[in-house]
Amino acid sequence: MPRWVWGVIIVLVILIWVVPNPAAAGAAVGNAFQALVVFFRSLGSAAVG
């Protein structure tokens, strides 16, 4: 896909999910980041133990 199509998609996602409720969007991003941290920690502990 052309690069401008991805730009339009990203702007639409921001307008649809982040702008109407920024607190919930921030919480969702935080939860996703925390889930990734937990996932990689579990991979590390599984590799060690």
PDB file of N, CA, C, O and CB in Angstrom:
ATOM      1  N   MET A   1       0.846  -1.184   0.000  1.00  0.00           N
ATOM      2  CA  MET A   1       0.000   0.000   0.000  1.00  0.00           C
ATOM      3  C   MET A   1       0.889   1.244   0.000  1.00  0.00           C
ATOM      4  O   MET A   1       1.996   1.227   0.538  1.00  0.00           O
ATOM      5  CB  MET A   1      -0.961   0.000   1.226  1.00  0.00           C
ATOM      6  N   PRO A   2       0.397   2.305  -0.601  1.00  0.00           N
ATOM      7  CA  PRO A   2       1.187   3.550  -0.564  1.00  0.00           C
ATOM      8  C   PRO A   2       1.300   4.090   0.865  1.00  0.00           C
ATOM      9  O   PRO A   2       0.461   3.813   1.722  1.00  0.00           O
ATOM     10  CB  PRO A   2       0.548   4.620  -1.481  1.00  0.00           C
ATOM     11  N   ARG A   3       2.322   4.839   1.087  1.00  0.00           N
ATOM     12  CA  ARG A   3       2.585   5.365   2.420  1.00  0.00           C
ATOM     13  C   ARG A   3       1.471   6.290   2.899  1.00  0.00           C
ATOM     14  O   ARG A   3       1.160   6.304   4.090  1.00  0.00           O
ATOM     15  CB  ARG A   3       3.909   6.104   2.434  1.00  0.00           C
ATOM     16  N   TRP A   4       0.857   7.067   1.991  1.00  0.00           N
ATOM     17  CA  TRP A   4      -0.186   8.008   2.415  1.00  0.00           C
ATOM     18  C   TRP A   4      -1.433   7.275   2.899  1.00  0.00           C
ATOM     19  O   TRP A   4      -2.189   7.812   3.709  1.00  0.00           O
ATOM     20  CB  TRP A   4      -0.550   8.953   1.265  1.00  0.00           C
ATOM     21  N   VAL A   5      -1.658   6.056   2.413  1.00  0.00           N
ATOM     22  CA  VAL A   5      -2.815   5.288   2.876  1.00  0.00           C
ATOM     23  C   VAL A   5      -2.638   4.916   4.344  1.00  0.00           C
ATOM     24  O   VAL A   5      -3.580   5.001   5.133  1.00  0.00           O
ATOM     25  CB  VAL A   5      -3.012   4.013   2.015  1.00  0.00           C
ATOM     26  N   TRP A   6      -1.418   4.503   4.705  1.00  0.00           N
ATOM     27  CA  TRP A   6      -1.160   4.186   6.111  1.00  0.00           C
ATOM     28  C   TRP A   6      -1.318   5.420   6.983  1.00  0.00           C
ATOM     29  O   TRP A   6      -1.806   5.323   8.109  1.00  0.00           O
ATOM     30  CB  TRP A   6       0.244   3.598   6.281  1.00  0.00           C
ATOM     31  N   GLY A   7      -0.911   6.581   6.480  1.00  0.00           N
ATOM     32  CA  GLY A   7      -1.081   7.822   7.234  1.00  0.00           C
ATOM     33  C   GLY A   7      -2.541   8.126   7.487  1.00  0.00           C
ATOM     34  O   GLY A   7      -2.913   8.522   8.592  1.00  0.00           O
ATOM     35  N   VAL A   8      -3.376   7.942   6.470  1.00  0.00           N
ATOM     36  CA  VAL A   8      -4.812   8.180   6.624  1.00  0.00           C
ATOM     37  C   VAL A   8      -5.406   7.197   7.627  1.00  0.00           C
ATOM     38  O   VAL A   8      -6.230   7.578   8.458  1.00  0.00           O
ATOM     39  CB  VAL A   8      -5.534   8.060   5.265  1.00  0.00           C
ATOM     40  N   ILE A   9      -4.994   5.943   7.553  1.00  0.00           N
ATOM     41  CA  ILE A   9      -5.506   4.942   8.491  1.00  0.00           C
ATOM     42  C   ILE A   9      -5.133   5.297   9.925  1.00  0.00           C
ATOM     43  O   ILE A   9      -5.966   5.191  10.825  1.00  0.00           O
ATOM     44  CB  ILE A   9      -4.968   3.549   8.138  1.00  0.00           C
ATOM     45  N   ILE A  10      -3.904   5.711  10.144  1.00  0.00           N
ATOM     46  CA  ILE A  10      -3.458   6.073  11.493  1.00  0.00           C
ATOM     47  C   ILE A  10      -4.236   7.274  12.015  1.00  0.00           C
ATOM     48  O   ILE A  10      -4.647   7.291  13.175  1.00  0.00           O
ATOM     49  CB  ILE A  10      -1.949   6.376  11.500  1.00  0.00           C
ATOM     50  N   VAL A  11      -4.440   8.272  11.171  1.00  0.00           N
ATOM     51  CA  VAL A  11      -5.203   9.451  11.599  1.00  0.00           C
ATOM     52  C   VAL A  11      -6.637   9.063  11.943  1.00  0.00           C
ATOM     53  O   VAL A  11      -7.188   9.556  12.927  1.00  0.00           O
ATOM     54  CB  VAL A  11      -5.193  10.535  10.498  1.00  0.00           C
ATOM     55  N   LEU A  12      -7.245   8.197  11.153  1.00  0.00           N
ATOM     56  CA  LEU A  12      -8.603   7.752  11.451  1.00  0.00           C
ATOM     57  C   LEU A  12      -8.674   6.998  12.771  1.00  0.00           C
ATOM     58  O   LEU A  12      -9.607   7.192  13.549  1.00  0.00           O
ATOM     59  CB  LEU A  12      -9.125   6.875  10.329  1.00  0.00           C
ATOM     60  N   VAL A  13      -7.693   6.138  13.026  1.00  0.00           N
ATOM     61  CA  VAL A  13      -7.670   5.412  14.294  1.00  0.00           C
ATOM     62  C   VAL A  13      -7.566   6.376  15.458  1.00  0.00           C
ATOM     63  O   VAL A  13      -8.257   6.217  16.464  1.00  0.00           O
ATOM     64  CB  VAL A  13      -6.509   4.417  14.327  1.00  0.00           C
ATOM     65  N   ILE A  14      -6.704   7.377  15.327  1.00  0.00           N
ATOM     66  CA  ILE A  14      -6.563   8.371  16.390  1.00  0.00           C
ATOM     67  C   ILE A  14      -7.868   9.127  16.603  1.00  0.00           C
ATOM     68  O   ILE A  14      -8.289   9.342  17.740  1.00  0.00           O
ATOM     69  CB  ILE A  14      -5.432   9.354  16.059  1.00  0.00           C
ATOM     70  N   LEU A  15      -8.508   9.530  15.507  1.00  0.00           N
ATOM     71  CA  LEU A  15      -9.744  10.287  15.636  1.00  0.00           C
ATOM     72  C   LEU A  15     -10.884   9.442  16.215  1.00  0.00           C
ATOM     73  O   LEU A  15     -11.725   9.955  16.952  1.00  0.00           O
ATOM     74  CB  LEU A  15     -10.148  10.842  14.285  1.00  0.00           C
ATOM     75  N   ILE A  16     -10.910   8.168  15.886  1.00  0.00           N
ATOM     76  CA  ILE A  16     -12.014   7.326  16.344  1.00  0.00           C
ATOM     77  C   ILE A  16     -11.837   6.900  17.800  1.00  0.00           C
ATOM     78  O   ILE A  16     -12.798   6.949  18.567  1.00  0.00           O
ATOM     79  CB  ILE A  16     -12.136   6.095  15.456  1.00  0.00           C
ATOM     80  N   TRP A  17     -10.624   6.481  18.202  1.00  0.00           N
ATOM     81  CA  TRP A  17     -10.454   5.907  19.525  1.00  0.00           C
ATOM     82  C   TRP A  17      -9.825   6.847  20.546  1.00  0.00           C
ATOM     83  O   TRP A  17     -10.235   6.831  21.706  1.00  0.00           O
ATOM     84  CB  TRP A  17      -9.631   4.689  19.421  1.00  0.00           C
ATOM     85  N   VAL A  18      -8.862   7.652  20.170  1.00  0.00           N
ATOM     86  CA  VAL A  18      -8.130   8.439  21.163  1.00  0.00           C
ATOM     87  C   VAL A  18      -8.846   9.738  21.488  1.00  0.00           C
ATOM     88  O   VAL A  18      -8.959  10.097  22.660  1.00  0.00           O
ATOM     89  CB  VAL A  18      -6.724   8.737  20.670  1.00  0.00           C
ATOM     90  N   VAL A  19      -9.327  10.444  20.490  1.00  0.00           N
ATOM     91  CA  VAL A  19      -9.916  11.764  20.731  1.00  0.00           C
ATOM     92  C   VAL A  19     -11.195  11.706  21.573  1.00  0.00           C
ATOM     93  O   VAL A  19     -11.334  12.515  22.490  1.00  0.00           O
ATOM     94  CB  VAL A  19     -10.215  12.436  19.409  1.00  0.00           C
ATOM     95  N   PRO A  20     -12.139  10.786  21.307  1.00  0.00           N
ATOM     96  CA  PRO A  20     -13.356  10.790  22.113  1.00  0.00           C
ATOM     97  C   PRO A  20     -13.120  10.466  23.588  1.00  0.00           C
ATOM     98  O   PRO A  20     -13.829  10.994  24.445  1.00  0.00           O
ATOM     99  CB  PRO A  20     -14.330   9.811  21.545  1.00  0.00           C
ATOM    100  N   ASN A  21     -12.149   9.618  23.905  1.00  0.00           N
ATOM    101  CA  ASN A  21     -11.922   9.231  25.296  1.00  0.00           C
ATOM    102  C   ASN A  21     -10.429   9.009  25.531  1.00  0.00           C
ATOM    103  O   ASN A  21      -9.969   7.867  25.546  1.00  0.00           O
ATOM    104  CB  ASN A  21     -12.728   7.952  25.651  1.00  0.00           C
ATOM    105  N   PRO A  22      -9.676  10.081  25.712  1.00  0.00           N
ATOM    106  CA  PRO A  22      -8.217   9.928  25.835  1.00  0.00           C
ATOM    107  C   PRO A  22      -7.784   9.146  27.074  1.00  0.00           C
ATOM    108  O   PRO A  22      -6.750   8.478  27.051  1.00  0.00           O
ATOM    109  CB  PRO A  22      -7.569  11.284  25.862  1.00  0.00           C
ATOM    110  N   ALA A  23      -8.574   9.224  28.167  1.00  0.00           N
ATOM    111  CA  ALA A  23      -8.195   8.490  29.377  1.00  0.00           C
ATOM    112  C   ALA A  23      -8.270   6.988  29.145  1.00  0.00           C
ATOM    113  O   ALA A  23      -7.371   6.249  29.546  1.00  0.00           O
ATOM    114  CB  ALA A  23      -9.097   8.887  30.554  1.00  0.00           C
ATOM    115  N   ALA A  24      -9.328   6.542  28.508  1.00  0.00           N
ATOM    116  CA  ALA A  24      -9.456   5.107  28.234  1.00  0.00           C
ATOM    117  C   ALA A  24      -8.399   4.649  27.240  1.00  0.00           C
ATOM    118  O   ALA A  24      -7.865   3.548  27.370  1.00  0.00           O
ATOM    119  CB  ALA A  24     -10.858   4.782  27.697  1.00  0.00           C
ATOM    120  N   ALA A  25      -8.090   5.481  26.249  1.00  0.00           N
ATOM    121  CA  ALA A  25      -7.062   5.119  25.273  1.00  0.00           C
ATOM    122  C   ALA A  25      -5.703   5.010  25.962  1.00  0.00           C
ATOM    123  O   ALA A  25      -4.929   4.098  25.673  1.00  0.00           O
ATOM    124  CB  ALA A  25      -7.006   6.158  24.123  1.00  0.00           C
ATOM    125  N   GLY A  26      -5.419   5.925  26.858  1.00  0.00           N
ATOM    126  CA  GLY A  26      -4.165   5.863  27.601  1.00  0.00           C
ATOM    127  C   GLY A  26      -4.082   4.622  28.462  1.00  0.00           C
ATOM    128  O   GLY A  26      -3.027   3.995  28.556  1.00  0.00           O
ATOM    129  N   ALA A  27      -5.195   4.264  29.095  1.00  0.00           N
ATOM    130  CA  ALA A  27      -5.217   3.066  29.925  1.00  0.00           C
ATOM    131  C   ALA A  27      -5.013   1.821  29.077  1.00  0.00           C
ATOM    132  O   ALA A  27      -4.321   0.891  29.492  1.00  0.00           O
ATOM    133  CB  ALA A  27      -6.534   2.971  30.698  1.00  0.00           C
ATOM    134  N   ALA A  28      -5.613   1.799  27.890  1.00  0.00           N
ATOM    135  CA  ALA A  28      -5.469   0.639  27.015  1.00  0.00           C
ATOM    136  C   ALA A  28      -4.030   0.492  26.557  1.00  0.00           C
ATOM    137  O   ALA A  28      -3.504  -0.620  26.510  1.00  0.00           O
ATOM    138  CB  ALA A  28      -6.399   0.756  25.804  1.00  0.00           C
ATOM    139  N   VAL A  29      -3.385   1.606  26.218  1.00  0.00           N
ATOM    140  CA  VAL A  29      -1.981   1.550  25.799  1.00  0.00           C
ATOM    141  C   VAL A  29      -1.111   1.104  26.962  1.00  0.00           C
ATOM    142  O   VAL A  29      -0.191   0.305  26.789  1.00  0.00           O
ATOM    143  CB  VAL A  29      -1.508   2.922  25.269  1.00  0.00           C
ATOM    144  N   GLY A  30      -1.404   1.624  28.144  1.00  0.00           N
ATOM    145  CA  GLY A  30      -0.644   1.218  29.327  1.00  0.00           C
ATOM    146  C   GLY A  30      -0.811  -0.254  29.626  1.00  0.00           C
ATOM    147  O   GLY A  30       0.158  -0.937  29.959  1.00  0.00           O
ATOM    148  N   ASN A  31      -2.045  -0.756  29.509  1.00  0.00           N
ATOM    149  CA  ASN A  31      -2.298  -2.172  29.763  1.00  0.00           C
ATOM    150  C   ASN A  31      -1.587  -3.046  28.742  1.00  0.00           C
ATOM    151  O   ASN A  31      -1.045  -4.096  29.086  1.00  0.00           O
ATOM    152  CB  ASN A  31      -3.798  -2.459  29.744  1.00  0.00           C
ATOM    153  N   ALA A  32      -1.589  -2.612  27.482  1.00  0.00           N
ATOM    154  CA  ALA A  32      -0.914  -3.392  26.442  1.00  0.00           C
ATOM    155  C   ALA A  32       0.591  -3.421  26.701  1.00  0.00           C
ATOM    156  O   ALA A  32       1.231  -4.460  26.535  1.00  0.00           O
ATOM    157  CB  ALA A  32      -1.208  -2.805  25.039  1.00  0.00           C
ATOM    158  N   PHE A  33       1.152  -2.295  27.104  1.00  0.00           N
ATOM    159  CA  PHE A  33       2.589  -2.237  27.396  1.00  0.00           C
ATOM    160  C   PHE A  33       2.921  -3.127  28.582  1.00  0.00           C
ATOM    161  O   PHE A  33       3.918  -3.849  28.568  1.00  0.00           O
ATOM    162  CB  PHE A  33       3.035  -0.786  27.676  1.00  0.00           C
ATOM    163  N   GLN A  34       2.085  -3.073  29.606  1.00  0.00           N
ATOM    164  CA  GLN A  34       2.317  -3.903  30.785  1.00  0.00           C
ATOM    165  C   GLN A  34       2.218  -5.388  30.432  1.00  0.00           C
ATOM    166  O   GLN A  34       2.992  -6.201  30.939  1.00  0.00           O
ATOM    167  CB  GLN A  34       1.310  -3.551  31.893  1.00  0.00           C
ATOM    168  N   ALA A  35       1.281  -5.735  29.576  1.00  0.00           N
ATOM    169  CA  ALA A  35       1.141  -7.125  29.156  1.00  0.00           C
ATOM    170  C   ALA A  35       2.386  -7.590  28.402  1.00  0.00           C
ATOM    171  O   ALA A  35       2.836  -8.723  28.579  1.00  0.00           O
ATOM    172  CB  ALA A  35      -0.109  -7.297  28.279  1.00  0.00           C
ATOM    173  N   LEU A  36       2.940  -6.716  27.564  1.00  0.00           N
ATOM    174  CA  LEU A  36       4.169  -7.075  26.847  1.00  0.00           C
ATOM    175  C   LEU A  36       5.326  -7.289  27.816  1.00  0.00           C
ATOM    176  O   LEU A  36       6.119  -8.216  27.648  1.00  0.00           O
ATOM    177  CB  LEU A  36       4.532  -5.986  25.829  1.00  0.00           C
ATOM    178  N   VAL A  37       5.421  -6.430  28.829  1.00  0.00           N
ATOM    179  CA  VAL A  37       6.500  -6.568  29.812  1.00  0.00           C
ATOM    180  C   VAL A  37       6.372  -7.901  30.540  1.00  0.00           C
ATOM    181  O   VAL A  37       7.360  -8.614  30.719  1.00  0.00           O
ATOM    182  CB  VAL A  37       6.477  -5.393  30.825  1.00  0.00           C
ATOM    183  N   VAL A  38       5.153  -8.237  30.960  1.00  0.00           N
ATOM    184  CA  VAL A  38       4.938  -9.499  31.662  1.00  0.00           C
ATOM    185  C   VAL A  38       5.263 -10.677  30.749  1.00  0.00           C
ATOM    186  O   VAL A  38       5.863 -11.657  31.190  1.00  0.00           O
ATOM    187  CB  VAL A  38       3.487  -9.597  32.167  1.00  0.00           C
ATOM    188  N   PHE A  39       4.872 -10.587  29.492  1.00  0.00           N
ATOM    189  CA  PHE A  39       5.139 -11.663  28.537  1.00  0.00           C
ATOM    190  C   PHE A  39       6.642 -11.899  28.373  1.00  0.00           C
ATOM    191  O   PHE A  39       7.104 -13.039  28.433  1.00  0.00           O
ATOM    192  CB  PHE A  39       4.507 -11.336  27.177  1.00  0.00           C
ATOM    193  N   PHE A  40       7.401 -10.821  28.167  1.00  0.00           N
ATOM    194  CA  PHE A  40       8.837 -11.001  27.950  1.00  0.00           C
ATOM    195  C   PHE A  40       9.547 -11.437  29.221  1.00  0.00           C
ATOM    196  O   PHE A  40      10.541 -12.160  29.157  1.00  0.00           O
ATOM    197  CB  PHE A  40       9.457  -9.715  27.428  1.00  0.00           C
ATOM    198  N   ARG A  41       9.049 -11.005  30.380  1.00  0.00           N
ATOM    199  CA  ARG A  41       9.634 -11.491  31.628  1.00  0.00           C
ATOM    200  C   ARG A  41       9.396 -12.986  31.786  1.00  0.00           C
ATOM    201  O   ARG A  41      10.282 -13.720  32.226  1.00  0.00           O
ATOM    202  CB  ARG A  41       9.052 -10.732  32.829  1.00  0.00           C
ATOM    203  N   SER A  42       8.193 -13.434  31.425  1.00  0.00           N
ATOM    204  CA  SER A  42       7.911 -14.866  31.547  1.00  0.00           C
ATOM    205  C   SER A  42       8.767 -15.662  30.571  1.00  0.00           C
ATOM    206  O   SER A  42       9.202 -16.766  30.899  1.00  0.00           O
ATOM    207  CB  SER A  42       6.416 -15.149  31.299  1.00  0.00           C
ATOM    208  N   LEU A  43       9.021 -15.124  29.373  1.00  0.00           N
ATOM    209  CA  LEU A  43       9.915 -15.809  28.442  1.00  0.00           C
ATOM    210  C   LEU A  43      11.318 -15.906  29.021  1.00  0.00           C
ATOM    211  O   LEU A  43      11.975 -16.941  28.913  1.00  0.00           O
ATOM    212  CB  LEU A  43       9.948 -15.082  27.090  1.00  0.00           C
ATOM    213  N   GLY A  44      11.769 -14.824  29.633  1.00  0.00           N
ATOM    214  CA  GLY A  44      13.109 -14.827  30.217  1.00  0.00           C
ATOM    215  C   GLY A  44      13.221 -15.811  31.364  1.00  0.00           C
ATOM    216  O   GLY A  44      14.225 -16.513  31.478  1.00  0.00           O
ATOM    217  N   SER A  45      12.203 -15.874  32.218  1.00  0.00           N
ATOM    218  CA  SER A  45      12.277 -16.803  33.345  1.00  0.00           C
ATOM    219  C   SER A  45      12.138 -18.250  32.883  1.00  0.00           C
ATOM    220  O   SER A  45      12.697 -19.154  33.505  1.00  0.00           O
ATOM    221  CB  SER A  45      11.193 -16.476  34.373  1.00  0.00           C
ATOM    222  N   ALA A  46      11.395 -18.479  31.794  1.00  0.00           N
ATOM    223  CA  ALA A  46      11.268 -19.832  31.259  1.00  0.00           C
ATOM    224  C   ALA A  46      12.596 -20.276  30.638  1.00  0.00           C
ATOM    225  O   ALA A  46      12.953 -21.452  30.711  1.00  0.00           O
ATOM    226  CB  ALA A  46      10.126 -19.902  30.211  1.00  0.00           C
ATOM    227  N   ALA A  47      13.317 -19.352  30.039  1.00  0.00           N
ATOM    228  CA  ALA A  47      14.591 -19.697  29.421  1.00  0.00           C
ATOM    229  C   ALA A  47      15.649 -19.991  30.471  1.00  0.00           C
ATOM    230  O   ALA A  47      16.506 -20.853  30.279  1.00  0.00           O
ATOM    231  CB  ALA A  47      15.060 -18.574  28.508  1.00  0.00           C
ATOM    232  N   VAL A  48      15.583 -19.264  31.590  1.00  0.00           N
ATOM    233  CA  VAL A  48      16.577 -19.443  32.641  1.00  0.00           C
ATOM    234  C   VAL A  48      16.283 -20.714  33.441  1.00  0.00           C
ATOM    235  O   VAL A  48      17.176 -21.517  33.713  1.00  0.00           O
ATOM    236  CB  VAL A  48      16.605 -18.214  33.573  1.00  0.00           C
ATOM    237  N   GLY A  49      14.984 -20.878  33.817  1.00  0.00           N
ATOM    238  CA  GLY A  49      14.644 -22.003  34.699  1.00  0.00           C
ATOM    239  C   GLY A  49      14.255 -23.166  33.923  1.00  0.00           C
ATOM    240  O   GLY A  49      13.934 -24.209  34.493  1.00  0.00           O
TER     241      GLY A  49
END
